[in-house]
């Protein structure tokens, strides 16, 4: 017998975007069901750097205090050209000595746990693989119908795809598939049981086709990465020990000893390698980011290269902005009505479209220019066009405030989800 469930909101994916969106809706008194295809909470990804825009979003979600008490702000960032030795410094310390705008690097797992802990225990359903999506009309309202791999059918007033770069929901909307940027990235977490003795500063090292760096999370752990245009050997792609060995051998002569020492101390269980994917900016500008009561958020909407460290930050923004529009509709109509839902999702897409187009384009441009070659025209683009004209504007993207969630003063008016056999 087919099991049919009815839900107000279904979110596909229990990553940063999915959990943050569920938290935003919970703050409005709306219960969301989160479907996660994995059989356990996500554990991939060692760490993530969160800039001021992400912390403003976490403030709006009411969870920032769980993390700020653990992770300190970065004091400064140093970017060194490996060939010339020239170093650019960005200080996050104000003239009065306070560090107000510096990013914080946090464990990805800790961030996910902080979000998940805000949700009712039955919110996330694991091993829930979406097999198909369709829509139907009931009493004049559009309903999203989600078919799971085990035969379960879920009918929802709102469907939000937060299911990553290979999103099933994004494909249903007709969004183009992400493309390979031509670069791959290796990431990991270095462990120093006796302490690494480094200051709270991020270091980066750039060269033609290469960008690497690290940032301390605390006194004993350092998040590190390396992205390159010359891919590692395919037979090492799934073997952390071989990836680490090849990195140390290939870059022993050009990378500073400090960076190599960080790589040597990597906890191999945290080491991952993956191609850097992104969606063409014009596909976001002109693509279908929503259709009626169905939309996407996070990497499902805007996969981007990590060069501005805005993937996770913008996913948190998405959650707050979408929650704000749905909350305002709820206040206006006193319940989730079809016309109000469509209006809210359209407003969310309109607000997000141009910002994320700029973030995707800016991230790709930043990586391409900084890892460009040594030809005169590339140097001109890097030193004059990028650093002198564009850099400050790109950096200002991290100071964006996505706003607050509205206060809904009539909890309990939404119908509870029901189960129909």
JSON list of N, CA and C in Angstrom, two decimals, residues 79 181-185 204-212 225-229 276 278 304-310 358-373 378 381-382 386-387 390-391 394:
[
{"chain": "A", "resi": 79, "resn": "UNK", "atom": "N", "xyz": [48.24, 37.45, 1.46]},
{"chain": "A", "resi": 79, "resn": "UNK", "atom": "CA", "xyz": [48.26, 36.75, 0.18]},
{"chain": "A", "resi": 79, "resn": "UNK", "atom": "C", "xyz": [49.62, 36.96, -0.45]},
{"chain": "A", "resi": 181, "resn": "UNK", "atom": "N", "xyz": [34.94, 24.15, -13.76]},
{"chain": "A", "resi": 181, "resn": "UNK", "atom": "CA", "xyz": [35.73, 25.38, -13.90]},
{"chain": "A", "resi": 181, "resn": "UNK", "atom": "C", "xyz": [37.11, 25.13, -14.48]},
{"chain": "A", "resi": 182, "resn": "UNK", "atom": "N", "xyz": [37.50, 23.85, -14.57]},
{"chain": "A", "resi": 182, "resn": "UNK", "atom": "CA", "xyz": [38.85, 23.53, -15.02]},
{"chain": "A", "resi": 182, "resn": "UNK", "atom": "C", "xyz": [39.84, 23.43, -13.88]},
{"chain": "A", "resi": 183, "resn": "UNK", "atom": "N", "xyz": [39.34, 23.58, -12.66]},
{"chain": "A", "resi": 183, "resn": "UNK", "atom": "CA", "xyz": [40.21, 23.47, -11.48]},
{"chain": "A", "resi": 183, "resn": "UNK", "atom": "C", "xyz": [39.65, 22.43, -10.52]},
{"chain": "A", "resi": 184, "resn": "UNK", "atom": "N", "xyz": [40.50, 21.88, -9.72]},
{"chain": "A", "resi": 184, "resn": "UNK", "atom": "CA", "xyz": [40.08, 20.98, -8.65]},
{"chain": "A", "resi": 184, "resn": "UNK", "atom": "C", "xyz": [40.64, 21.50, -7.34]},
{"chain": "A", "resi": 185, "resn": "UNK", "atom": "N", "xyz": [40.06, 21.06, -6.23]},
{"chain": "A", "resi": 185, "resn": "UNK", "atom": "CA", "xyz": [40.50, 21.53, -4.93]},
{"chain": "A", "resi": 185, "resn": "UNK", "atom": "C", "xyz": [40.67, 20.36, -3.97]},
{"chain": "A", "resi": 204, "resn": "UNK", "atom": "N", "xyz": [47.52, 32.86, 2.32]},
{"chain": "A", "resi": 204, "resn": "UNK", "atom": "CA", "xyz": [47.28, 32.31, 0.99]},
{"chain": "A", "resi": 204, "resn": "UNK", "atom": "C", "xyz": [48.53, 32.47, 0.16]},
{"chain": "A", "resi": 205, "resn": "UNK", "atom": "N", "xyz": [48.73, 31.52, -0.78]},
{"chain": "A", "resi": 205, "resn": "UNK", "atom": "CA", "xyz": [49.88, 31.52, -1.66]},
{"chain": "A", "resi": 205, "resn": "UNK", "atom": "C", "xyz": [49.37, 31.28, -3.08]},
{"chain": "A", "resi": 206, "resn": "UNK", "atom": "N", "xyz": [49.70, 32.20, -3.99]},
{"chain": "A", "resi": 206, "resn": "UNK", "atom": "CA", "xyz": [49.16, 32.12, -5.35]},
{"chain": "A", "resi": 206, "resn": "UNK", "atom": "C", "xyz": [50.27, 32.07, -6.38]},
{"chain": "A", "resi": 207, "resn": "UNK", "atom": "N", "xyz": [49.97, 31.42, -7.47]},
{"chain": "A", "resi": 207, "resn": "UNK", "atom": "CA", "xyz": [50.89, 31.32, -8.60]},
{"chain": "A", "resi": 207, "resn": "UNK", "atom": "C", "xyz": [50.04, 31.00, -9.82]},
{"chain": "A", "resi": 208, "resn": "UNK", "atom": "N", "xyz": [50.65, 30.94, -10.98]},
{"chain": "A", "resi": 208, "resn": "UNK", "atom": "CA", "xyz": [49.91, 30.60, -12.19]},
{"chain": "A", "resi": 208, "resn": "UNK", "atom": "C", "xyz": [49.29, 29.22, -12.03]},
{"chain": "A", "resi": 209, "resn": "UNK", "atom": "N", "xyz": [47.98, 29.17, -12.07]},
{"chain": "A", "resi": 209, "resn": "UNK", "atom": "CA", "xyz": [47.26, 27.90, -11.96]},
{"chain": "A", "resi": 209, "resn": "UNK", "atom": "C", "xyz": [47.24, 27.30, -10.58]},
{"chain": "A", "resi": 210, "resn": "UNK", "atom": "N", "xyz": [47.60, 28.08, -9.55]},
{"chain": "A", "resi": 210, "resn": "UNK", "atom": "CA", "xyz": [47.68, 27.52, -8.20]},
{"chain": "A", "resi": 210, "resn": "UNK", "atom": "C", "xyz": [47.23, 28.54, -7.16]},
{"chain": "A", "resi": 211, "resn": "UNK", "atom": "N", "xyz": [46.45, 28.07, -6.22]},
{"chain": "A", "resi": 211, "resn": "UNK", "atom": "CA", "xyz": [46.05, 28.89, -5.08]},
{"chain": "A", "resi": 211, "resn": "UNK", "atom": "C", "xyz": [45.92, 27.97, -3.88]},
{"chain": "A", "resi": 212, "resn": "UNK", "atom": "N", "xyz": [46.65, 28.29, -2.82]},
{"chain": "A", "resi": 212, "resn": "UNK", "atom": "CA", "xyz": [46.65, 27.45, -1.63]},
{"chain": "A", "resi": 212, "resn": "UNK", "atom": "C", "xyz": [46.64, 28.34, -0.39]},
{"chain": "A", "resi": 225, "resn": "UNK", "atom": "N", "xyz": [43.74, 24.29, 2.27]},
{"chain": "A", "resi": 225, "resn": "UNK", "atom": "CA", "xyz": [43.20, 23.95, 0.95]},
{"chain": "A", "resi": 225, "resn": "UNK", "atom": "C", "xyz": [44.26, 24.17, -0.11]},
{"chain": "A", "resi": 226, "resn": "UNK", "atom": "N", "xyz": [44.05, 23.58, -1.26]},
{"chain": "A", "resi": 226, "resn": "UNK", "atom": "CA", "xyz": [44.88, 23.83, -2.44]},
{"chain": "A", "resi": 226, "resn": "UNK", "atom": "C", "xyz": [44.01, 23.61, -3.66]},
{"chain": "A", "resi": 227, "resn": "UNK", "atom": "N", "xyz": [43.93, 24.62, -4.53]},
{"chain": "A", "resi": 227, "resn": "UNK", "atom": "CA", "xyz": [43.21, 24.46, -5.79]},
{"chain": "A", "resi": 227, "resn": "UNK", "atom": "C", "xyz": [44.19, 24.69, -6.93]},
{"chain": "A", "resi": 228, "resn": "UNK", "atom": "N", "xyz": [44.03, 23.93, -7.99]},
{"chain": "A", "resi": 228, "resn": "UNK", "atom": "CA", "xyz": [44.99, 24.01, -9.09]},
{"chain": "A", "resi": 228, "resn": "UNK", "atom": "C", "xyz": [44.31, 23.69, -10.41]},
{"chain": "A", "resi": 229, "resn": "UNK", "atom": "N", "xyz": [44.94, 24.13, -11.49]},
{"chain": "A", "resi": 229, "resn": "UNK", "atom": "CA", "xyz": [44.42, 23.85, -12.82]},
{"chain": "A", "resi": 229, "resn": "UNK", "atom": "C", "xyz": [45.02, 22.59, -13.40]},
{"chain": "A", "resi": 276, "resn": "UNK", "atom": "N", "xyz": [36.03, 21.82, -9.05]},
{"chain": "A", "resi": 276, "resn": "UNK", "atom": "CA", "xyz": [35.33, 23.05, -8.69]},
{"chain": "A", "resi": 276, "resn": "UNK", "atom": "C", "xyz": [34.31, 23.35, -9.78]},
{"chain": "A", "resi": 278, "resn": "UNK", "atom": "N", "xyz": [30.62, 25.33, -11.15]},
{"chain": "A", "resi": 278, "resn": "UNK", "atom": "CA", "xyz": [29.84, 26.55, -10.99]},
{"chain": "A", "resi": 278, "resn": "UNK", "atom": "C", "xyz": [28.77, 26.59, -12.07]},
{"chain": "A", "resi": 304, "resn": "UNK", "atom": "N", "xyz": [29.10, 27.78, -6.98]},
{"chain": "A", "resi": 304, "resn": "UNK", "atom": "CA", "xyz": [30.14, 28.74, -7.33]},
{"chain": "A", "resi": 304, "resn": "UNK", "atom": "C", "xyz": [31.49, 28.24, -6.88]},
{"chain": "A", "resi": 305, "resn": "UNK", "atom": "N", "xyz": [32.54, 28.75, -7.48]},
{"chain": "A", "resi": 305, "resn": "UNK", "atom": "CA", "xyz": [33.88, 28.40, -7.04]},
{"chain": "A", "resi": 305, "resn": "UNK", "atom": "C", "xyz": [34.14, 29.04, -5.67]},
{"chain": "A", "resi": 306, "resn": "UNK", "atom": "N", "xyz": [35.08, 28.51, -4.89]},
{"chain": "A", "resi": 306, "resn": "UNK", "atom": "CA", "xyz": [35.25, 28.97, -3.51]},
{"chain": "A", "resi": 306, "resn": "UNK", "atom": "C", "xyz": [36.15, 30.19, -3.34]},
{"chain": "A", "resi": 307, "resn": "UNK", "atom": "N", "xyz": [36.44, 30.90, -4.42]},
{"chain": "A", "resi": 307, "resn": "UNK", "atom": "CA", "xyz": [37.46, 31.95, -4.37]},
{"chain": "A", "resi": 307, "resn": "UNK", "atom": "C", "xyz": [37.08, 33.15, -3.53]},
{"chain": "A", "resi": 308, "resn": "UNK", "atom": "N", "xyz": [35.79, 33.38, -3.28]},
{"chain": "A", "resi": 308, "resn": "UNK", "atom": "CA", "xyz": [35.35, 34.43, -2.37]},
{"chain": "A", "resi": 308, "resn": "UNK", "atom": "C", "xyz": [34.81, 33.86, -1.07]},
{"chain": "A", "resi": 309, "resn": "UNK", "atom": "N", "xyz": [34.87, 32.54, -0.93]},
{"chain": "A", "resi": 309, "resn": "UNK", "atom": "CA", "xyz": [34.36, 31.86, 0.27]},
{"chain": "A", "resi": 309, "resn": "UNK", "atom": "C", "xyz": [32.92, 32.26, 0.57]},
{"chain": "A", "resi": 310, "resn": "UNK", "atom": "N", "xyz": [32.09, 32.29, -0.48]},
{"chain": "A", "resi": 310, "resn": "UNK", "atom": "CA", "xyz": [30.71, 32.75, -0.31]},
{"chain": "A", "resi": 310, "resn": "UNK", "atom": "C", "xyz": [29.66, 31.67, -0.55]},
{"chain": "A", "resi": 358, "resn": "UNK", "atom": "N", "xyz": [26.10, 38.10, -9.25]},
{"chain": "A", "resi": 358, "resn": "UNK", "atom": "CA", "xyz": [27.35, 38.82, -9.00]},
{"chain": "A", "resi": 358, "resn": "UNK", "atom": "C", "xyz": [28.33, 37.96, -8.20]},
{"chain": "A", "resi": 359, "resn": "UNK", "atom": "N", "xyz": [27.84, 37.23, -7.20]},
{"chain": "A", "resi": 359, "resn": "UNK", "atom": "CA", "xyz": [28.72, 36.39, -6.39]},
{"chain": "A", "resi": 359, "resn": "UNK", "atom": "C", "xyz": [29.35, 35.28, -7.22]},
{"chain": "A", "resi": 360, "resn": "UNK", "atom": "N", "xyz": [28.56, 34.63, -8.06]},
{"chain": "A", "resi": 360, "resn": "UNK", "atom": "CA", "xyz": [29.10, 33.56, -8.90]},
{"chain": "A", "resi": 360, "resn": "UNK", "atom": "C", "xyz": [30.14, 34.12, -9.88]},
{"chain": "A", "resi": 361, "resn": "UNK", "atom": "N", "xyz": [29.80, 35.24, -10.52]},
{"chain": "A", "resi": 361, "resn": "UNK", "atom": "CA", "xyz": [30.73, 35.84, -11.47]},
{"chain": "A", "resi": 361, "resn": "UNK", "atom": "C", "xyz": [31.98, 36.35, -10.76]},
{"chain": "A", "resi": 362, "resn": "UNK", "atom": "N", "xyz": [31.79, 37.02, -9.62]},
{"chain": "A", "resi": 362, "resn": "UNK", "atom": "CA", "xyz": [32.93, 37.55, -8.88]},
{"chain": "A", "resi": 362, "resn": "UNK", "atom": "C", "xyz": [33.85, 36.46, -8.37]},
{"chain": "A", "resi": 363, "resn": "UNK", "atom": "N", "xyz": [33.28, 35.34, -7.93]},
{"chain": "A", "resi": 363, "resn": "UNK", "atom": "CA", "xyz": [34.10, 34.22, -7.45]},
{"chain": "A", "resi": 363, "resn": "UNK", "atom": "C", "xyz": [34.95, 33.65, -8.57]},
{"chain": "A", "resi": 364, "resn": "UNK", "atom": "N", "xyz": [34.33, 33.42, -9.72]},
{"chain": "A", "resi": 364, "resn": "UNK", "atom": "CA", "xyz": [35.07, 32.87, -10.84]},
{"chain": "A", "resi": 364, "resn": "UNK", "atom": "C", "xyz": [36.16, 33.84, -11.30]},
{"chain": "A", "resi": 365, "resn": "UNK", "atom": "N", "xyz": [35.81, 35.12, -11.41]},
{"chain": "A", "resi": 365, "resn": "UNK", "atom": "CA", "xyz": [36.77, 36.13, -11.84]},
{"chain": "A", "resi": 365, "resn": "UNK", "atom": "C", "xyz": [37.94, 36.22, -10.87]},
{"chain": "A", "resi": 366, "resn": "UNK", "atom": "N", "xyz": [37.63, 36.19, -9.58]},
{"chain": "A", "resi": 366, "resn": "UNK", "atom": "CA", "xyz": [38.68, 36.28, -8.57]},
{"chain": "A", "resi": 366, "resn": "UNK", "atom": "C", "xyz": [39.67, 35.12, -8.71]},
{"chain": "A", "resi": 367, "resn": "UNK", "atom": "N", "xyz": [39.15, 33.91, -8.86]},
{"chain": "A", "resi": 367, "resn": "UNK", "atom": "CA", "xyz": [40.04, 32.76, -9.00]},
{"chain": "A", "resi": 367, "resn": "UNK", "atom": "C", "xyz": [40.84, 32.80, -10.28]},
{"chain": "A", "resi": 368, "resn": "UNK", "atom": "N", "xyz": [40.18, 33.18, -11.38]},
{"chain": "A", "resi": 368, "resn": "UNK", "atom": "CA", "xyz": [40.86, 33.21, -12.68]},
{"chain": "A", "resi": 368, "resn": "UNK", "atom": "C", "xyz": [41.98, 34.24, -12.70]},
{"chain": "A", "resi": 369, "resn": "UNK", "atom": "N", "xyz": [41.74, 35.43, -12.16]},
{"chain": "A", "resi": 369, "resn": "UNK", "atom": "CA", "xyz": [42.74, 36.49, -12.17]},
{"chain": "A", "resi": 369, "resn": "UNK", "atom": "C", "xyz": [43.90, 36.17, -11.23]},
{"chain": "A", "resi": 370, "resn": "UNK", "atom": "N", "xyz": [43.58, 35.70, -10.03]},
{"chain": "A", "resi": 370, "resn": "UNK", "atom": "CA", "xyz": [44.65, 35.45, -9.05]},
{"chain": "A", "resi": 370, "resn": "UNK", "atom": "C", "xyz": [45.52, 34.27, -9.44]},
{"chain": "A", "resi": 371, "resn": "UNK", "atom": "N", "xyz": [44.96, 33.30, -10.15]},
{"chain": "A", "resi": 371, "resn": "UNK", "atom": "CA", "xyz": [45.74, 32.14, -10.55]},
{"chain": "A", "resi": 371, "resn": "UNK", "atom": "C", "xyz": [46.17, 32.22, -12.01]},
{"chain": "A", "resi": 372, "resn": "UNK", "atom": "N", "xyz": [46.04, 33.40, -12.61]},
{"chain": "A", "resi": 372, "resn": "UNK", "atom": "CA", "xyz": [46.43, 33.57, -14.00]},
{"chain": "A", "resi": 372, "resn": "UNK", "atom": "C", "xyz": [47.93, 33.47, -14.19]},
{"chain": "A", "resi": 373, "resn": "UNK", "atom": "N", "xyz": [48.34, 33.49, -15.42]},
{"chain": "A", "resi": 373, "resn": "UNK", "atom": "CA", "xyz": [49.76, 33.33, -15.73]},
{"chain": "A", "resi": 373, "resn": "UNK", "atom": "C", "xyz": [50.57, 34.59, -15.49]},
{"chain": "A", "resi": 378, "resn": "UNK", "atom": "N", "xyz": [48.08, 39.53, -18.39]},
{"chain": "A", "resi": 378, "resn": "UNK", "atom": "CA", "xyz": [47.49, 38.96, -17.18]},
{"chain": "A", "resi": 378, "resn": "UNK", "atom": "C", "xyz": [47.94, 39.72, -15.94]},
{"chain": "A", "resi": 381, "resn": "UNK", "atom": "N", "xyz": [45.84, 42.84, -15.82]},
{"chain": "A", "resi": 381, "resn": "UNK", "atom": "CA", "xyz": [44.50, 42.53, -15.32]},
{"chain": "A", "resi": 381, "resn": "UNK", "atom": "C", "xyz": [44.51, 42.34, -13.81]},
{"chain": "A", "resi": 382, "resn": "UNK", "atom": "N", "xyz": [45.53, 41.63, -13.33]},
{"chain": "A", "resi": 382, "resn": "UNK", "atom": "CA", "xyz": [45.59, 41.30, -11.92]},
{"chain": "A", "resi": 382, "resn": "UNK", "atom": "C", "xyz": [45.92, 42.52, -11.06]},
{"chain": "A", "resi": 386, "resn": "UNK", "atom": "N", "xyz": [42.05, 44.27, -11.48]},
{"chain": "A", "resi": 386, "resn": "UNK", "atom": "CA", "xyz": [41.44, 43.53, -10.37]},
{"chain": "A", "resi": 386, "resn": "UNK", "atom": "C", "xyz": [41.71, 44.19, -9.02]},
{"chain": "A", "resi": 387, "resn": "UNK", "atom": "N", "xyz": [43.00, 44.30, -8.65]},
{"chain": "A", "resi": 387, "resn": "UNK", "atom": "CA", "xyz": [43.31, 44.78, -7.31]},
{"chain": "A", "resi": 387, "resn": "UNK", "atom": "C", "xyz": [43.00, 46.27, -7.11]},
{"chain": "A", "resi": 390, "resn": "UNK", "atom": "N", "xyz": [38.61, 46.58, -8.94]},
{"chain": "A", "resi": 390, "resn": "UNK", "atom": "CA", "xyz": [37.51, 45.68, -8.61]},
{"chain": "A", "resi": 390, "resn": "UNK", "atom": "C", "xyz": [37.58, 45.10, -7.21]},
{"chain": "A", "resi": 391, "resn": "UNK", "atom": "N", "xyz": [38.77, 44.98, -6.66]},
{"chain": "A", "resi": 391, "resn": "UNK", "atom": "CA", "xyz": [38.95, 44.23, -5.42]},
{"chain": "A", "resi": 391, "resn": "UNK", "atom": "C", "xyz": [38.09, 44.78, -4.28]},
{"chain": "A", "resi": 394, "resn": "UNK", "atom": "N", "xyz": [34.46, 43.86, -4.74]},
{"chain": "A", "resi": 394, "resn": "UNK", "atom": "CA", "xyz": [34.23, 42.44, -4.49]},
{"chain": "A", "resi": 394, "resn": "UNK", "atom": "C", "xyz": [34.25, 42.16, -2.99]}
]
